[in-house]
Tab-separated table of C-alpha atoms in Angstrom:
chain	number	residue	atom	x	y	z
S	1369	UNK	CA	-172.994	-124.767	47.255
S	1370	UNK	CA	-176.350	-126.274	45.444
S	1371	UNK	CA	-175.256	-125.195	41.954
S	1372	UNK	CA	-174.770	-127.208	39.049
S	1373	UNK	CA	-171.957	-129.602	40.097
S	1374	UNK	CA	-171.241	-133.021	40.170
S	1375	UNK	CA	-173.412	-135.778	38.524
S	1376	UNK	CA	-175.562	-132.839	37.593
S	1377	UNK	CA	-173.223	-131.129	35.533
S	1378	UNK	CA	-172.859	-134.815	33.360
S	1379	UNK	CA	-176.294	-135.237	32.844
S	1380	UNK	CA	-176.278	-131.657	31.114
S	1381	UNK	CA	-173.270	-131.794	29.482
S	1382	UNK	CA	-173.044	-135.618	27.430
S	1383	UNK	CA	-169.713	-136.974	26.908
S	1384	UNK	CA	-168.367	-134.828	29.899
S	1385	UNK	CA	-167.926	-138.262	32.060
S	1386	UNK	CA	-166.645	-140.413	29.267
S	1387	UNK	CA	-163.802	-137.650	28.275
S	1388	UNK	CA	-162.246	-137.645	31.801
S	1389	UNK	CA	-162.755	-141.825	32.205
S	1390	UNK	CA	-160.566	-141.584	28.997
S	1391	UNK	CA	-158.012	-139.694	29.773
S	1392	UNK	CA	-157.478	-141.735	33.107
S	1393	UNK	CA	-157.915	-145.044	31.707
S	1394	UNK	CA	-155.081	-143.956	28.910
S	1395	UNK	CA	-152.782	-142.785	31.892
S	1396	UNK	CA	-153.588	-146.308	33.943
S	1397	UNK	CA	-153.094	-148.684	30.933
S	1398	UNK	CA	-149.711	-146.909	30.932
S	1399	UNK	CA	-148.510	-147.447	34.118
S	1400	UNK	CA	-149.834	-151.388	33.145
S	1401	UNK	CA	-147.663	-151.165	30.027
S	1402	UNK	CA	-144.899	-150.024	32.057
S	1403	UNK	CA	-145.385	-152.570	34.530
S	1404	UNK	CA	-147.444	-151.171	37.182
S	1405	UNK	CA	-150.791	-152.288	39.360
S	1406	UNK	CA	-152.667	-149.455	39.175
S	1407	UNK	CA	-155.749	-149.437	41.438
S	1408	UNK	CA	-158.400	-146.774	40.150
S	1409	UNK	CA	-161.558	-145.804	41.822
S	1410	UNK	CA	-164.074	-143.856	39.815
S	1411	UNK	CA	-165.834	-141.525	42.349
S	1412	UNK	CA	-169.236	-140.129	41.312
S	1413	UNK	CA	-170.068	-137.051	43.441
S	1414	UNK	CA	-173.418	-135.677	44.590
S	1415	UNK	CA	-175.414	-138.712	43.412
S	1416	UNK	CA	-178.891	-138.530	45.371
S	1417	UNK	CA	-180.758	-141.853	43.376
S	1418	UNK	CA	-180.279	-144.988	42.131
S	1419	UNK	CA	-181.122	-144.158	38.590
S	1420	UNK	CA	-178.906	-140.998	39.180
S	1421	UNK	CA	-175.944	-143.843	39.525
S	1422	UNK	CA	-176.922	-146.338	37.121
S	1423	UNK	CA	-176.725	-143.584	34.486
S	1424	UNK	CA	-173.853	-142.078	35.544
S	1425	UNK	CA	-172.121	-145.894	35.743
S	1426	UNK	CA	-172.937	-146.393	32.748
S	1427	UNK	CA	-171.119	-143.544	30.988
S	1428	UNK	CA	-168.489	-144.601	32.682
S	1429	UNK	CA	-168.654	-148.603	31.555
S	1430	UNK	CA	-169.548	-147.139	27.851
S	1431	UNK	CA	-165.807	-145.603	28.024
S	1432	UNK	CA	-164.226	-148.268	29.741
S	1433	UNK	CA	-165.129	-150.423	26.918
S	1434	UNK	CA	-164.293	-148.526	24.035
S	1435	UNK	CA	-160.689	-147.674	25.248
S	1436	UNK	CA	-160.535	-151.496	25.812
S	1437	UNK	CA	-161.122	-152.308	22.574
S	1438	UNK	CA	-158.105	-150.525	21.277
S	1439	UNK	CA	-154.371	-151.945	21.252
S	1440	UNK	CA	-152.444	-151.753	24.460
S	1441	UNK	CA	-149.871	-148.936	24.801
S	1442	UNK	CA	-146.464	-149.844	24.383
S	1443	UNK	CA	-144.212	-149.250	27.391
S	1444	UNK	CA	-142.600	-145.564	27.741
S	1445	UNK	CA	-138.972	-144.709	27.302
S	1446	UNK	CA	-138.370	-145.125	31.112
S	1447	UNK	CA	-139.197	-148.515	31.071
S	1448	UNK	CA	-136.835	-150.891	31.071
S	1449	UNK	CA	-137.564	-153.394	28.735
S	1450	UNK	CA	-135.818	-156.288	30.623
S	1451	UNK	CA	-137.165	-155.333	33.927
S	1452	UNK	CA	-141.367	-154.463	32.875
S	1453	UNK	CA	-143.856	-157.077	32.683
S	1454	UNK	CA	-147.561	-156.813	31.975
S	1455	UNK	CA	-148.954	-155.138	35.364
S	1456	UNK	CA	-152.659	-155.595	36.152
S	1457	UNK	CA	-155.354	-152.827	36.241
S	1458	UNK	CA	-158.361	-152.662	38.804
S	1459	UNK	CA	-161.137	-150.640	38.500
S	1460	UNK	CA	-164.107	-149.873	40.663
S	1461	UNK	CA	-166.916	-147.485	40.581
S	1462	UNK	CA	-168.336	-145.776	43.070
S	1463	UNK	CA	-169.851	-142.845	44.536
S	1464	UNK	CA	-170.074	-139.922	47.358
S	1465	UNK	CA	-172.648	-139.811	49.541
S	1466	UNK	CA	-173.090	-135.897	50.250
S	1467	UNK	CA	-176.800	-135.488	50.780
S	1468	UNK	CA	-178.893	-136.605	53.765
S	1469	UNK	CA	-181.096	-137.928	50.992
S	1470	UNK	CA	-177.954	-140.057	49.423
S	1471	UNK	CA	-177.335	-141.298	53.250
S	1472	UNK	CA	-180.980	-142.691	53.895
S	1473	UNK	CA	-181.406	-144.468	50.682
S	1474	UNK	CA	-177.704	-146.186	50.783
S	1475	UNK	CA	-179.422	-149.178	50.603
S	1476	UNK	CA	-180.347	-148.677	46.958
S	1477	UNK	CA	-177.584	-146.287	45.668
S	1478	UNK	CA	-175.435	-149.956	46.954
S	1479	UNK	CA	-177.425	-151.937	44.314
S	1480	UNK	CA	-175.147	-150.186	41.785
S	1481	UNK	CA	-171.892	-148.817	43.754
S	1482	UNK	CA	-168.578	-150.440	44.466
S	1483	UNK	CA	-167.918	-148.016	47.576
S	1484	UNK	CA	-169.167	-145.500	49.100
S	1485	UNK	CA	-167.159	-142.633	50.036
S	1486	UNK	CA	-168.890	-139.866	52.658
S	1487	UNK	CA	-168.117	-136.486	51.611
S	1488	UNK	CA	-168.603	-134.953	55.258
S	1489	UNK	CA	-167.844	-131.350	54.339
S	1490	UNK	CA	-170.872	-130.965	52.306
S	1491	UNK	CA	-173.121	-133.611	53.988
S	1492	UNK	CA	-172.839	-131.136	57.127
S	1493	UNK	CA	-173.612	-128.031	55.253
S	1494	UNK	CA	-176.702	-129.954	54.119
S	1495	UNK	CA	-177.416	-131.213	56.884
S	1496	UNK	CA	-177.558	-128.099	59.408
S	1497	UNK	CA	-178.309	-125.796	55.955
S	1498	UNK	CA	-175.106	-124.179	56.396
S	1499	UNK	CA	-173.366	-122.328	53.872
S	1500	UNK	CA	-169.884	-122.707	55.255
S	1501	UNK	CA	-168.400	-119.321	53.679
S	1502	UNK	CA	-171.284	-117.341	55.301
S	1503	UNK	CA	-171.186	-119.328	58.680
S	1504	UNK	CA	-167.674	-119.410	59.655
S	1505	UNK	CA	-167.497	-116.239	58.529
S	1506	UNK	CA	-170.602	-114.494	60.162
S	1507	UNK	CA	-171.919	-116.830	62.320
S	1508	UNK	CA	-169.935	-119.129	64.284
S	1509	UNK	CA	-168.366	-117.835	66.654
S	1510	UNK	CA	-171.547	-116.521	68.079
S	1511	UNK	CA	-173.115	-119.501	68.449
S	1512	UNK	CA	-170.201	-121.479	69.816
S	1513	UNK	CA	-169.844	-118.417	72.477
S	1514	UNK	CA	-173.921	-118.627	72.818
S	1515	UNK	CA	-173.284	-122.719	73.387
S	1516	UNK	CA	-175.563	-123.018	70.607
S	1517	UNK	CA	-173.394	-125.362	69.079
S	1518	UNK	CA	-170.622	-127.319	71.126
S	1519	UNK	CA	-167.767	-127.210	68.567
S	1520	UNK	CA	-167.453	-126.050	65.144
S	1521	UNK	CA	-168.783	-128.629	62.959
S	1522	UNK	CA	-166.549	-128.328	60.143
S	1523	UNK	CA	-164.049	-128.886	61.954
S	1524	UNK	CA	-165.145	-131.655	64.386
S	1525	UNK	CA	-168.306	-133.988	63.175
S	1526	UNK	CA	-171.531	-133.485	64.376
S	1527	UNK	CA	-171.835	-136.718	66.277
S	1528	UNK	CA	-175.742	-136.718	66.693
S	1529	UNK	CA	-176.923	-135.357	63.361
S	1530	UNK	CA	-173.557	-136.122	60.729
S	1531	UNK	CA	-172.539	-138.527	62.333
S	1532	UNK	CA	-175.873	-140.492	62.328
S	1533	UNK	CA	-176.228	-139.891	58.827
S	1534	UNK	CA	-172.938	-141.902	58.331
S	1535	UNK	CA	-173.965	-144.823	60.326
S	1536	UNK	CA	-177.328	-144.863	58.535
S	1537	UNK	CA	-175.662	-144.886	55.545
S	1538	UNK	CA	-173.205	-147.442	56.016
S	1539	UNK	CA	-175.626	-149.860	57.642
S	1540	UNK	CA	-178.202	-149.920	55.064
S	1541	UNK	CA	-175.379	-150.004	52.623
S	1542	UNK	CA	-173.843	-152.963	53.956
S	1543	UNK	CA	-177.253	-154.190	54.211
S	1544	UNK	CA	-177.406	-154.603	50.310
S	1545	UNK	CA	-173.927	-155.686	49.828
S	1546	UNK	CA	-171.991	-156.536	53.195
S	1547	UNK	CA	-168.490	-156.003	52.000
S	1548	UNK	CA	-168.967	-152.615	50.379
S	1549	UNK	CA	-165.913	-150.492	50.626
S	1550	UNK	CA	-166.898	-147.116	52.512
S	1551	UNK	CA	-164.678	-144.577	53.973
S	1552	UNK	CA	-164.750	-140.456	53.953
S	1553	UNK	CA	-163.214	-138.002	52.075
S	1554	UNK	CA	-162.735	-134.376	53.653
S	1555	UNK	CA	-161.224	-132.322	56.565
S	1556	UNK	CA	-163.072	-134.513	58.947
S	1557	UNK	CA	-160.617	-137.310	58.121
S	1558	UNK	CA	-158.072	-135.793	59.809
S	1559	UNK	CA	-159.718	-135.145	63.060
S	1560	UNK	CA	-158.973	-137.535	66.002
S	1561	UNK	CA	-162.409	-137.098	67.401
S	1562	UNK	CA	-164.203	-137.793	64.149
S	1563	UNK	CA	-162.107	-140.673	62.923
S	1564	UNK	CA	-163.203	-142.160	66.531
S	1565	UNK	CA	-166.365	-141.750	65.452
S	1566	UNK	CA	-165.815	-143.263	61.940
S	1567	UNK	CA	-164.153	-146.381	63.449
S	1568	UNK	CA	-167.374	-147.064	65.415
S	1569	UNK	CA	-169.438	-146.873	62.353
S	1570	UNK	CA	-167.136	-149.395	60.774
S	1571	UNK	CA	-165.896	-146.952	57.944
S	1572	UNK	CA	-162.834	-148.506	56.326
S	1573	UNK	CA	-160.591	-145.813	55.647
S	1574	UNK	CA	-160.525	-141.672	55.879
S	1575	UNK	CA	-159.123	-139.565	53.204
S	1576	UNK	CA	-157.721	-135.856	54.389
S	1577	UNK	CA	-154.928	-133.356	52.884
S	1578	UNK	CA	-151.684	-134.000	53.028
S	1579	UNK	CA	-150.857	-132.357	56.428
S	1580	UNK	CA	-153.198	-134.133	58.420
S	1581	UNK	CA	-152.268	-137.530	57.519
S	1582	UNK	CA	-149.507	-138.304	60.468
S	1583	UNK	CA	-152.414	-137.223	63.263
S	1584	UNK	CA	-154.642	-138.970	60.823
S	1585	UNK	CA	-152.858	-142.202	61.237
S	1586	UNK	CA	-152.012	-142.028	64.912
S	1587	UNK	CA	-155.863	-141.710	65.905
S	1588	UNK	CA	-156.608	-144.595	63.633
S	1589	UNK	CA	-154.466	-146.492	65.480
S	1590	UNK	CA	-155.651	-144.999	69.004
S	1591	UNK	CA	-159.335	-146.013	67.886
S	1592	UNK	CA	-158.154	-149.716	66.799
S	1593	UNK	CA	-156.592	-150.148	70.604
S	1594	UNK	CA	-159.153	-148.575	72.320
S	1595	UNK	CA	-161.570	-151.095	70.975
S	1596	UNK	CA	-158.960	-153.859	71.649
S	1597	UNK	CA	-158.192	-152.967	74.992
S	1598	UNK	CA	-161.965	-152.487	75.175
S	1599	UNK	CA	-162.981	-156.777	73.930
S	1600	UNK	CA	-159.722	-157.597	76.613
S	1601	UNK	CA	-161.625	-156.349	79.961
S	1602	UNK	CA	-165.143	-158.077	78.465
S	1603	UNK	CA	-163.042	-161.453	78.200
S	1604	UNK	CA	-162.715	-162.175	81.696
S	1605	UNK	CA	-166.392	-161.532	82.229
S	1606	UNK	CA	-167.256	-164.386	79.636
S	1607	UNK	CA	-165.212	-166.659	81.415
S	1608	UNK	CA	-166.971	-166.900	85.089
């Protein structure tokens, strides 16, 4: 779980970063040559610093701008020549906040971050010091028959401890740049209860497999009513 992953593994291994930027900056200015808006979002994972970041963004600007500077693909045999026009290509780096360290200095990872993306699954295992393998396996059950813990929190988010680490982490992100992007990637984002709690820290989106996006959805939309129906009974109040 704390091995040599992530940022880590590009600040031991040069060029590592740059290689895969390339190969998905050759796929995107494809899809532009064939007439597509491709949106791409460079994740970073496991950052804990700034200067962790700012290197890490800038192997990925380095590569950016080299495969700029060479001539634009021509469009693939699929294309229709008649029918493709020059698409546009966005690009936006970011990172995962993982760590409880990551989530209490948002406000400086931000300075150099286009988004923010919560990695839940590993933020809890940090933050309770959980190996998941062991504890599911082992452990949990005897401690959510023991009421030591009141659901499994890998499968629901630990509202008091998690869950304050992504409200921390959002605010003082925001805090630096008010319109950063921030949303979470793991099982969590499939949970009704947790994407609840997401809502309320003003997360933007939630990424989860493939199966859980239809409940995924529906308690996205549950949480945006709730807090609708929620401002309609305070309106009356306001008025006498």
């Amino acid at each position: 779980m704390l091995g040599t992953r992530g940022v880590r593994l590009g600040v031991i291994k040069p060029g590592l970063y740059a290689m895969q930027v390339r190969a998905l900056m050759e796929a995107a200015r494809q899809r532009v040559a064939d007439g597509g808006h491709p949106i791409v979002e460079i994740m970073i994972p496991l950052t804990v610093t700034r200067a962790e970041l700012a290197l890490a963004r800038g192997w990925v600007e380095d590569a950016l701008s080299d495969v700029y500077k060479e001539r634009a693909p021509r469009p693939s045999k699929g294309a229709k020549a008649t029918t493709a026009k020059a698409g546009k290509l966005e690009v936006t780096i970011g990172t995962m906040i993982e760590t409880p360290r990551a989530a209490l200095r948002a406000e400086e990872i931000a300075e150099v971050a286009d988004f923010f993306s919560f990695g839940t699954n590993d933020l809890t295992q940090m933050t309770f010091g959980f190996s998941r393998d062991d504890v599911e396996g082992r452990m949990m059950d005897a401690y959510l028959e023991l009421g030591l813990l009141p659901r499994n929190p890998f499968e629901v988010v630990d509202f008091d401890g998690v869950g304050e680490l992504v409200r921390l982490g959002t605010q003082r992100g925001r805090k630096t740049k008010p319109n950063l992007k921030v949303g979470v990637c793991g099982e969590h984002g499939g949970d009704p209860a947790s994407i609840a709690l997401f809502y309320d820290a003003g997360l933007d989106y939630v990424s989860c497999s493939p199966f859980r996006v239809p409940v995924a959805r529906l308690a996205a939309a549950q949480s945006v009513l709730a807090e609708a129906e929620a401002e309609a009974e305070k309106a009356p109040a306001k008025g006498k």
